[in-house]
mmCIF file of C-alpha atoms and ligand atoms in Angstrom:
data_model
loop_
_atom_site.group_PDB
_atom_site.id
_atom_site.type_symbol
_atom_site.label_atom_id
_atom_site.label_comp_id
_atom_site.label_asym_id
_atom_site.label_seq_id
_atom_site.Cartn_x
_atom_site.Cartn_y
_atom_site.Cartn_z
ATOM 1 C CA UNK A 46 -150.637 -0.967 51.541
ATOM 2 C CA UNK A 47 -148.164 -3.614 51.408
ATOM 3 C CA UNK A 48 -150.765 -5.883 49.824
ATOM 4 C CA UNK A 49 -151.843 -3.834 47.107
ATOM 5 C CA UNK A 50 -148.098 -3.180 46.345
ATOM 6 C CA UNK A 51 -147.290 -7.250 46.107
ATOM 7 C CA UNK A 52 -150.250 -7.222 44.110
ATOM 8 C CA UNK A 53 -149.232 -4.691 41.647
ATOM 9 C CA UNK A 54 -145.955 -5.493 41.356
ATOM 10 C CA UNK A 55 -147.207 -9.522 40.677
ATOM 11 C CA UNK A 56 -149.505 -8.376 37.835
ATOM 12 C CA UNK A 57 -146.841 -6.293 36.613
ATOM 13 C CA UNK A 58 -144.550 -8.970 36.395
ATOM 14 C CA UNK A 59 -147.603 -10.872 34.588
ATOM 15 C CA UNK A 60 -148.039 -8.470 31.859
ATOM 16 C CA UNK A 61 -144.652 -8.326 31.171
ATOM 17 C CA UNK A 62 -144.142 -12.017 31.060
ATOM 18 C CA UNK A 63 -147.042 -11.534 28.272
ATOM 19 C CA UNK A 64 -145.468 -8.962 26.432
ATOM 20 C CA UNK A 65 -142.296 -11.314 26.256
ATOM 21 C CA UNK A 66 -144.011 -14.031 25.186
ATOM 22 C CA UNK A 67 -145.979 -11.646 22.503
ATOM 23 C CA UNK A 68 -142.702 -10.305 20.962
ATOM 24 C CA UNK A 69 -141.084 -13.343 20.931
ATOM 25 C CA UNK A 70 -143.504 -14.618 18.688
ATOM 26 C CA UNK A 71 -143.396 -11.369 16.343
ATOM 27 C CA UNK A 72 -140.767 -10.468 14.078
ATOM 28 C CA UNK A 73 -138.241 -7.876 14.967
ATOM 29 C CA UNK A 74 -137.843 -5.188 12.657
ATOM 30 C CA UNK A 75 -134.234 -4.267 12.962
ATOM 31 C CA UNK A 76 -132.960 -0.569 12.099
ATOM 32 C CA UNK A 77 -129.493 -0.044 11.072
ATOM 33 C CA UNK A 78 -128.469 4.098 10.791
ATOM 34 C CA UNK A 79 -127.090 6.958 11.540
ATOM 35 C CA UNK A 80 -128.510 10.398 13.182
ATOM 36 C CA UNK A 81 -131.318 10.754 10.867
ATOM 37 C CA UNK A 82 -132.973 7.405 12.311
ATOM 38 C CA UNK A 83 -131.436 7.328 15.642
ATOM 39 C CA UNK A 84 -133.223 7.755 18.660
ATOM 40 C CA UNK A 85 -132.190 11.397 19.613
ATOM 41 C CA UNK A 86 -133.264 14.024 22.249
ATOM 42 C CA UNK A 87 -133.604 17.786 22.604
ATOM 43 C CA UNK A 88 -134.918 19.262 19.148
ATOM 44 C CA UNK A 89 -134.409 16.348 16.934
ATOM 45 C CA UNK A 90 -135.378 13.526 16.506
ATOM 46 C CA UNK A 91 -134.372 10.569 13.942
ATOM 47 C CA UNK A 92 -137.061 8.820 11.843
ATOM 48 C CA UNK A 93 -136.760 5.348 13.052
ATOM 49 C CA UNK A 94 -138.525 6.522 16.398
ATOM 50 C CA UNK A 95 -141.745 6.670 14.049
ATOM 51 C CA UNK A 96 -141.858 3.387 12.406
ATOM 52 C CA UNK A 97 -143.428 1.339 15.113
ATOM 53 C CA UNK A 98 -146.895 3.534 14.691
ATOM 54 C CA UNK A 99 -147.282 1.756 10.987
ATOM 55 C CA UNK A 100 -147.073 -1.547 12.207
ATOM 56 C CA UNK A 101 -149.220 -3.735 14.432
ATOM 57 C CA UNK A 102 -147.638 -4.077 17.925
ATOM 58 C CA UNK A 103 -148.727 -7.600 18.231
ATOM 59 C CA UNK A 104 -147.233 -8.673 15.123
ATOM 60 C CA UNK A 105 -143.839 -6.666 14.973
ATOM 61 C CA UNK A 106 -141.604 -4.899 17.207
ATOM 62 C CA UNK A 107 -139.302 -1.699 15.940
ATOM 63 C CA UNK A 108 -135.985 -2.393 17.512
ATOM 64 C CA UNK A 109 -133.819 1.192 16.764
ATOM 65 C CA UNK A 110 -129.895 0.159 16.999
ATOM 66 C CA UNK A 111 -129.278 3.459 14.658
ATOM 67 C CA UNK A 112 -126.996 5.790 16.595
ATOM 68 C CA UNK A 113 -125.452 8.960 16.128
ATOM 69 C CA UNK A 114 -122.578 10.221 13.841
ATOM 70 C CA UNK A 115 -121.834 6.313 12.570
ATOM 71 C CA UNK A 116 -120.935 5.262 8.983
ATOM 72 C CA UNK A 117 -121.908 1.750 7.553
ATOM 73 C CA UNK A 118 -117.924 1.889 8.213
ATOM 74 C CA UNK A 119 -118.055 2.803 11.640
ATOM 75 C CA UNK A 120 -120.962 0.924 12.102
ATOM 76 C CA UNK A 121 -118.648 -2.266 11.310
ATOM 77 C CA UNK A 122 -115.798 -1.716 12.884
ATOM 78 C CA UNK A 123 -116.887 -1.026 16.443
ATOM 79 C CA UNK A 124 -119.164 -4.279 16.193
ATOM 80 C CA UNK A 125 -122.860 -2.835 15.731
ATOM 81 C CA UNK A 126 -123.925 -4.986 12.820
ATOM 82 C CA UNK A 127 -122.508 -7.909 14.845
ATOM 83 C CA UNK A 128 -124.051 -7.014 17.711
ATOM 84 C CA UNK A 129 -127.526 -6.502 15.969
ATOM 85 C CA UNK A 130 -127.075 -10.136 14.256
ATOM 86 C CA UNK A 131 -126.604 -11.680 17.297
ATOM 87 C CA UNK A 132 -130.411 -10.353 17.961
ATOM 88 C CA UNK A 133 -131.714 -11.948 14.640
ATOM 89 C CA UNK A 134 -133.762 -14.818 14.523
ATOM 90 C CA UNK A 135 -135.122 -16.165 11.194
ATOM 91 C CA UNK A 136 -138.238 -14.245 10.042
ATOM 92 C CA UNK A 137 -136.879 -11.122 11.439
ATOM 93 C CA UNK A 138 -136.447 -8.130 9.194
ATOM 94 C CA UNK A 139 -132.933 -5.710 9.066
ATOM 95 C CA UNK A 140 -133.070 -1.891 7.607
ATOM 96 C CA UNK A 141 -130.140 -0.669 6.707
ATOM 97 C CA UNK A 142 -129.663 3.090 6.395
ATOM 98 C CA UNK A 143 -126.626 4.943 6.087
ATOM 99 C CA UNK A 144 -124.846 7.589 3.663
ATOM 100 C CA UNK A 145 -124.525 10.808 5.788
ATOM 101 C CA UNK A 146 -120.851 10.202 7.420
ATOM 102 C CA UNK A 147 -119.797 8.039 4.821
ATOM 103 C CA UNK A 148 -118.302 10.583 2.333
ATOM 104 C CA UNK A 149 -115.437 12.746 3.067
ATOM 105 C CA UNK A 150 -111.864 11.879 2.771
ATOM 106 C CA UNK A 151 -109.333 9.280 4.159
ATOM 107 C CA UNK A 152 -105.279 9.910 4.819
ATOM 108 C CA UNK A 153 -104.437 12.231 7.361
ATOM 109 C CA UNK A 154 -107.616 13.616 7.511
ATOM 110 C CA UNK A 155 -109.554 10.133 8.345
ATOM 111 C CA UNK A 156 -112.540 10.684 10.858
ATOM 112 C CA UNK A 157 -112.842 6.784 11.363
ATOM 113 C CA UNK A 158 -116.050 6.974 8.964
ATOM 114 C CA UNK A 159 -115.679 7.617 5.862
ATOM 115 C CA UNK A 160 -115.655 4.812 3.608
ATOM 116 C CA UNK A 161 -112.852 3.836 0.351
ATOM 117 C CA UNK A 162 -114.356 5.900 -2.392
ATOM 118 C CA UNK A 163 -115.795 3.479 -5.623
ATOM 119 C CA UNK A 164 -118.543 1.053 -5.679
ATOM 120 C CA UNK A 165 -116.888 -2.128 -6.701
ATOM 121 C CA UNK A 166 -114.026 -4.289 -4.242
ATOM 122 C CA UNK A 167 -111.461 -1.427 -4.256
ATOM 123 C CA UNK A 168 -110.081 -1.020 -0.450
ATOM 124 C CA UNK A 169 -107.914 1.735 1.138
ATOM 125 C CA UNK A 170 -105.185 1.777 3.643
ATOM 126 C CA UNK A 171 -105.360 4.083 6.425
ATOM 127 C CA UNK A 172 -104.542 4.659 10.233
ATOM 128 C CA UNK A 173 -107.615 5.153 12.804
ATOM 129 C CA UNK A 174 -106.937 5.641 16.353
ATOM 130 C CA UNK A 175 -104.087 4.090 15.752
ATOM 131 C CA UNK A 176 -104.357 1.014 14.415
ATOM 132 C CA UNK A 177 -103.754 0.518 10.720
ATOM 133 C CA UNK A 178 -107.064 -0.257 9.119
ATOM 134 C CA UNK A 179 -108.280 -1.818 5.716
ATOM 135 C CA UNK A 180 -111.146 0.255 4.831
ATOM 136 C CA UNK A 181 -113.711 -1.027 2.231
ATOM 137 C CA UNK A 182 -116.262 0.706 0.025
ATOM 138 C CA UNK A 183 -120.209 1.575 1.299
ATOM 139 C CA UNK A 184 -121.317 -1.116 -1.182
ATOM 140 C CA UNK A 185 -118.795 -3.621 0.581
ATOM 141 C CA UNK A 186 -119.957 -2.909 4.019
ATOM 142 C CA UNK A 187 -123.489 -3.249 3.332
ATOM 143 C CA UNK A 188 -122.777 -6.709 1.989
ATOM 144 C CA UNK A 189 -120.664 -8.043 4.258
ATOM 145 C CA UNK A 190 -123.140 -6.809 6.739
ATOM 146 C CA UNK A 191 -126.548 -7.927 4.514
ATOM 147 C CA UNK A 192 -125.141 -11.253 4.010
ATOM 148 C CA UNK A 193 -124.740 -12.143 7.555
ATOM 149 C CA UNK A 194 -128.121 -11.150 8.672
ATOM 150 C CA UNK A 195 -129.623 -13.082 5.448
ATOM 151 C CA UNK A 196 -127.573 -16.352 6.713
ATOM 152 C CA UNK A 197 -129.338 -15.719 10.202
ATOM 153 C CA UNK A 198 -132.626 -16.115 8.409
ATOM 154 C CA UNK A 199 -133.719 -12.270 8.177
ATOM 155 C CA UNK A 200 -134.753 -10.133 5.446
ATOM 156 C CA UNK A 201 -133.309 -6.914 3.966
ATOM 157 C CA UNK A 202 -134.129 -3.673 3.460
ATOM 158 C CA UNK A 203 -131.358 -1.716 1.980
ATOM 159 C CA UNK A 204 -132.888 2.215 2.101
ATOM 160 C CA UNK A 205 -131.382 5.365 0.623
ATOM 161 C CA UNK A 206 -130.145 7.947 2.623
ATOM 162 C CA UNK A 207 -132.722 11.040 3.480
ATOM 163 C CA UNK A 208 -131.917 13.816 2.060
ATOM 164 C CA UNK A 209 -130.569 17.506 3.770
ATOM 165 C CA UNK A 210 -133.101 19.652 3.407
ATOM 166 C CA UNK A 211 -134.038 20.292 -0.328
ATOM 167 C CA UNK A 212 -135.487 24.025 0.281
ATOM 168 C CA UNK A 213 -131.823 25.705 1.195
ATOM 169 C CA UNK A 214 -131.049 27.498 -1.526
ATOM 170 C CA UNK A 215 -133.570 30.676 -0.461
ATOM 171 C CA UNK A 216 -136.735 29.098 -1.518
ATOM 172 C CA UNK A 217 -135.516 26.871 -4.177
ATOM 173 C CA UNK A 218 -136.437 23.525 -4.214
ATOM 174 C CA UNK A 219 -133.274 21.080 -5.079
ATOM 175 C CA UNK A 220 -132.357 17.669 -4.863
ATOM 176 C CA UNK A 221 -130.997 14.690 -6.632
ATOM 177 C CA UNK A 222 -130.081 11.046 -5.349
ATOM 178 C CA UNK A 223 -126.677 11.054 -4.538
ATOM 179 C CA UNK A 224 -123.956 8.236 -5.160
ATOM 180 C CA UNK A 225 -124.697 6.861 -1.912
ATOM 181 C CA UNK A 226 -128.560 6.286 -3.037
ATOM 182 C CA UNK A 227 -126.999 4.505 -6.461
ATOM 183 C CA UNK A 228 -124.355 2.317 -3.860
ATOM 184 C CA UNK A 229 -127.624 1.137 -1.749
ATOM 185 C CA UNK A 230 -129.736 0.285 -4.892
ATOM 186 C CA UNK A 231 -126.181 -1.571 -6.322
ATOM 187 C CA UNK A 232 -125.858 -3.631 -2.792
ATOM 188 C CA UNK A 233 -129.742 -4.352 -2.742
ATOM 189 C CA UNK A 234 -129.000 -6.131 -6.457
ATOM 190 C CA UNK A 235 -126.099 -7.682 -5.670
ATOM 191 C CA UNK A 236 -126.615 -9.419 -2.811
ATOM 192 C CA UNK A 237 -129.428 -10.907 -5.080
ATOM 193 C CA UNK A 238 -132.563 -8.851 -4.999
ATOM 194 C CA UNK A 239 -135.808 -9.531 -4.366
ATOM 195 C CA UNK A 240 -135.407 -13.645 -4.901
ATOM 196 C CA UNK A 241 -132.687 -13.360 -2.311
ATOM 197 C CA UNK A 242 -135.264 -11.584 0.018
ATOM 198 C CA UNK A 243 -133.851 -8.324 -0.327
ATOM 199 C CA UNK A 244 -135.191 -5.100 -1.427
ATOM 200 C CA UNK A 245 -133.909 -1.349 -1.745
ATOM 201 C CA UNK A 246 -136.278 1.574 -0.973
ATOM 202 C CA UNK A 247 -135.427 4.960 -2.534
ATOM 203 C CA UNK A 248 -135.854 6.450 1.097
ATOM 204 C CA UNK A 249 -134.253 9.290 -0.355
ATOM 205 C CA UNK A 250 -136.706 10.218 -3.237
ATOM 206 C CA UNK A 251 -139.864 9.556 -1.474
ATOM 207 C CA UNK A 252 -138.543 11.608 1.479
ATOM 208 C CA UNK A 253 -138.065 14.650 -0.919
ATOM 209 C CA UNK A 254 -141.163 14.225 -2.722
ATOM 210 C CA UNK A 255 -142.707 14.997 0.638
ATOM 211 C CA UNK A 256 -140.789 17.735 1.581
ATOM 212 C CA UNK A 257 -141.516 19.087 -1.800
ATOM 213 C CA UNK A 258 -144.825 19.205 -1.432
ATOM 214 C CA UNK A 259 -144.857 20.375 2.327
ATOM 215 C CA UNK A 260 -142.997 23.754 1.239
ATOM 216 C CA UNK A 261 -140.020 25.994 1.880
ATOM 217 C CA UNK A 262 -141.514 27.345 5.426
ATOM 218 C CA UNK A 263 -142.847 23.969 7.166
ATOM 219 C CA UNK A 264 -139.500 22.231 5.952
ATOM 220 C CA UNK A 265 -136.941 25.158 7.025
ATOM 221 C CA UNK A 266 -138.299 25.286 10.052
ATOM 222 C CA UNK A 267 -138.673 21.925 11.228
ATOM 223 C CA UNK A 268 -134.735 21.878 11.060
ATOM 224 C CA UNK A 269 -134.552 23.068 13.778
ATOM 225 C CA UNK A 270 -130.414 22.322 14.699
ATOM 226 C CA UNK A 271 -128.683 22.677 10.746
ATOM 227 C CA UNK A 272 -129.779 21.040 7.367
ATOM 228 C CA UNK A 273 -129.737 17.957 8.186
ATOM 229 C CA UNK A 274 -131.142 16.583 11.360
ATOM 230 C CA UNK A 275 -135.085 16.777 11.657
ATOM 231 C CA UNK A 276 -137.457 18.020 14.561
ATOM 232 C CA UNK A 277 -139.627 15.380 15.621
ATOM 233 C CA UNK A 278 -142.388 16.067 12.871
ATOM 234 C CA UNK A 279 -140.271 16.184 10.282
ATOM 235 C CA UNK A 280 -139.045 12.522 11.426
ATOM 236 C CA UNK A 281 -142.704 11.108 11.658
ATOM 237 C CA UNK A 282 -142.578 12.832 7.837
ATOM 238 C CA UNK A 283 -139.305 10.634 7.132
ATOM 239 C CA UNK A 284 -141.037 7.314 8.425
ATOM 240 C CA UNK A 285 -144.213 8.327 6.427
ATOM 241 C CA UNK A 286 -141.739 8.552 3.159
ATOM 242 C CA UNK A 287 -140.332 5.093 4.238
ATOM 243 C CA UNK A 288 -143.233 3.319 4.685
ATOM 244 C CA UNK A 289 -144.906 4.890 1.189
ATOM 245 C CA UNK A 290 -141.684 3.434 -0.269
ATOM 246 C CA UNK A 291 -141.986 0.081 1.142
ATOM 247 C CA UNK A 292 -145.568 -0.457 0.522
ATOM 248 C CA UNK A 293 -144.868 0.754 -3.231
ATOM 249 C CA UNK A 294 -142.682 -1.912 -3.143
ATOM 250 C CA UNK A 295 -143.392 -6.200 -3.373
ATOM 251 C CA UNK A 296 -141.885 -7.256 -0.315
ATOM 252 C CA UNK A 297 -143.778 -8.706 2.752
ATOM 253 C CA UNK A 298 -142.901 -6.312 5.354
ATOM 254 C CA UNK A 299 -144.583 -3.672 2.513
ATOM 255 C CA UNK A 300 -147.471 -5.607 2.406
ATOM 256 C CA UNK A 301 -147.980 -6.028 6.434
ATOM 257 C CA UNK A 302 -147.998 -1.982 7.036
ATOM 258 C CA UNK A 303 -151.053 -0.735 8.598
ATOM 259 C CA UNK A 304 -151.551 1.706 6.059
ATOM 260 C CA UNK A 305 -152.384 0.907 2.226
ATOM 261 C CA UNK A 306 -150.807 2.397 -0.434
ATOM 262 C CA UNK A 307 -153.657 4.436 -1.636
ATOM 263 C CA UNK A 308 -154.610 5.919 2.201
ATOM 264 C CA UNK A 309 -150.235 7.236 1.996
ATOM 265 C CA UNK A 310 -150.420 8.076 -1.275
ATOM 266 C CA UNK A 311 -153.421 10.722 -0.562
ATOM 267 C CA UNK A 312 -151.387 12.619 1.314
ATOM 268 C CA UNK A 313 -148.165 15.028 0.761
ATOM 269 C CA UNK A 314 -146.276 12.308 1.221
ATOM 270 C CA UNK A 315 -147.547 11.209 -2.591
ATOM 271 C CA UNK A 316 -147.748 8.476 -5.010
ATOM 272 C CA UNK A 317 -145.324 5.387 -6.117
ATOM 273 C CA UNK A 318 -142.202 6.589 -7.943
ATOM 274 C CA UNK A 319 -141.821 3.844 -11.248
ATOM 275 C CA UNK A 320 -138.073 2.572 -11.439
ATOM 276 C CA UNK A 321 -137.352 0.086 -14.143
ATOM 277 C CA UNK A 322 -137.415 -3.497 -13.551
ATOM 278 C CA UNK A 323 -133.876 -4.037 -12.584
ATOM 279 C CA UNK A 324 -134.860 -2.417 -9.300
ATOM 280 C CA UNK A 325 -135.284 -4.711 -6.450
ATOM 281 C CA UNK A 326 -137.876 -2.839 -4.627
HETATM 282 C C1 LIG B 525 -112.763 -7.060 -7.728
HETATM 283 O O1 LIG B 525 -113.760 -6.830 -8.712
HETATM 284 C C2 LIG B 525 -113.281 -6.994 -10.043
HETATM 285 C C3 LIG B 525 -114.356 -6.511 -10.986
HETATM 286 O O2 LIG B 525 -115.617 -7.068 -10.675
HETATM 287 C C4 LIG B 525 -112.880 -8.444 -10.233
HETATM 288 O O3 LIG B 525 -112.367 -8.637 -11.552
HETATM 289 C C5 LIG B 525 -111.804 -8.805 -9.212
HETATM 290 O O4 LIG B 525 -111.497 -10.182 -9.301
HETATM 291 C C6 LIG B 525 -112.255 -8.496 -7.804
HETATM 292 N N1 LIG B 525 -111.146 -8.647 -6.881
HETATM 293 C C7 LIG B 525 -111.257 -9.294 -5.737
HETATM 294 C C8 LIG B 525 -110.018 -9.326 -4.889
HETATM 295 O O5 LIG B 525 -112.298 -9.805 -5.347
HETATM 296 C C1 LIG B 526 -150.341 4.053 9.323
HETATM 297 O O1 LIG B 526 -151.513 3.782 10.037
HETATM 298 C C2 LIG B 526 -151.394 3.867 11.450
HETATM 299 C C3 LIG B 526 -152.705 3.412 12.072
HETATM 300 O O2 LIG B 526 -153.760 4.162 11.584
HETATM 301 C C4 LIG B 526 -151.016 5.277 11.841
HETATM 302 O O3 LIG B 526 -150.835 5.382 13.221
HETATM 303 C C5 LIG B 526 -149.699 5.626 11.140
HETATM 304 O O4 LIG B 526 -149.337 6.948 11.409
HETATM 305 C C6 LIG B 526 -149.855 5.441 9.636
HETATM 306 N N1 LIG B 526 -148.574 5.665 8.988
HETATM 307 C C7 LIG B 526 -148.386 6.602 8.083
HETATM 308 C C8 LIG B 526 -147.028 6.668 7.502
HETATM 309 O O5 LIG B 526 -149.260 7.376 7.735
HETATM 310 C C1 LIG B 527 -132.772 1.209 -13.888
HETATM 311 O O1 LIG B 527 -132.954 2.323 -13.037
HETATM 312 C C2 LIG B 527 -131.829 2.608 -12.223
HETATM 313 C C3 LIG B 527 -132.241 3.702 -11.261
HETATM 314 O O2 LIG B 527 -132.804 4.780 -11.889
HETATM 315 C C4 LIG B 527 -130.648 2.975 -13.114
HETATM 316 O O3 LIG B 527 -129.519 3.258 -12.319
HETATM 317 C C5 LIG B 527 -130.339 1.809 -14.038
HETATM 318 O O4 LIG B 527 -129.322 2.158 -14.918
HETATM 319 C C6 LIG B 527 -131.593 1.435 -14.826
HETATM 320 N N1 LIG B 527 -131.325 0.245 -15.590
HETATM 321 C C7 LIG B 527 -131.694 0.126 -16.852
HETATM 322 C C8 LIG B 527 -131.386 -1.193 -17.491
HETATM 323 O O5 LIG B 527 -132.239 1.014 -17.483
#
């Protein structure tokens, strides 16, 4: 008995020492989020637990830092995007996702997430836990933190927000991008676009084409919690909208998906959405 355990446990320690050396050699594909892509348990589940299954194993690994009920403010402050860059290595890719706790308002009612409202440089003054705090704008945040992982040698992809769910209104099918989809797209081209190796995904907009076509009941019901956080199908559904929107798109990490674009876009999950050229998709 004691044999076959040494045994085990040796070629255990073998095959891990191969999967080391296997992911070391692969790109890391970074993800940056809230809830929605979070690795979650009980009813829901966040989309970033899906990704891996459209990518080959031996070429990249999913690493999901998303966690719950963070802002790309929040997400700064208490040192995740720092902690994530200290992970990068050159050739690595970083997803950015946020937009959910970002809104709301600062002042006496500040939550610690919500960002200074405007797209530009403006900044806000508030007091969090605290400590007095210079708060900056989404846009802001996503550079400061897109610009430091480009430095390290990565690539970006800045994503839109997914969207609550677009059947709410008794049957009625709504949705529009909202200012936090325009803010991504607006980081994506400032921090130089596609030449600067970064590109913006209208996560958003591909998500709701799918839930569109899905229907009121599948949708409704696979929230299972409130409008906003998915059951663990409607996640895989999210990463299915993702990766549609990234092979759509020119970058490399679009082009290394398992899946073409004409295999996704037979599906509900649909075809390529056009955007003018000014897009950096
Ligand atoms: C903020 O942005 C405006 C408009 O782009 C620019 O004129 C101004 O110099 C910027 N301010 C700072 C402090 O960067
Ligand atoms: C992409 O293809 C892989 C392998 O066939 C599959 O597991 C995965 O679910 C596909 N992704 C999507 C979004 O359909
Ligand atoms: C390009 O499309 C984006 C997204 O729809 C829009 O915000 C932008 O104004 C458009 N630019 C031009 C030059 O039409």
């Amino acid at each position: 008995m004691k044999t076959t355990t040494a045994l085990t446990l040796a070629q255990a320690t073998m095959s891990m020492a191969a999967a080391v050396t296997t992911s070391a050699a692969a790109p890391t594909i970074h993800l940056c989020g809230d809830s929605t892509m979070a690795s979650m348990s009980g009813a829901i589940q966040g989309w970033g637990q899906y990704l891996h299954y459209s990518f080959d194993p031996t070429r990249y690994t999913v690493l999901n830092s998303a966690i719950a009920g963070r802002s790309a403010r929040s997400f700064t402050r208490e040192g995740r995007f720092a902690a994530v860059l200290k992970l990068v290595q050159p050739g690595d890719w970083v997803v950015i996702e946020f937009g959910h706790n970002d809104g709301g308002g600062l002042g006496s009612k500040d939550n610690g997430r919500s960002d200074c409202y405007g797209a530009g440089n403006e900044t806000c003054q508030t007091t969090y836990d605290g400590k007095a705090e210079t708060v900056e704008t989404y846009p802001t945040y996503l550079k400061q933190a897109g610009a430091a992982f480009l430095k390290a040698g990565a690539k970006l992809i800045l994503s839109a927000p997914t969207p609550n769910d677009v059947w709410s209104d008794k049957g009625v099918y709504s949705w529009g991008p909202d200012r936090f989809a325009y803010y991504t797209m607006l980081a994506a081209e400032e921090l130089g676009g596609i030449k600067a190796g970064v590109y913006f995904v209208p996560h958003g907009t591909y998500a709701a084409q799918a839930l569109k076509a899905l229907g009121s009941d599948v949708v409704h019901k696979n929230y299972p919690q409130d409008h906003t956080h998915t059951s663990p199908y409607l996640a895989d559904v999210m990463a299915g909208a993702f990766v549609l929107g990234l092979t759509c798109g020119t970058s490399d990490l679009g082009k290394a998906t398992l899946n073409s674009t004409a295999a996704l876009s037979g599906t509900f999950l649909g075809g390529c959405i056009s955007y003018n050229s000014t897009v950096p998709l």
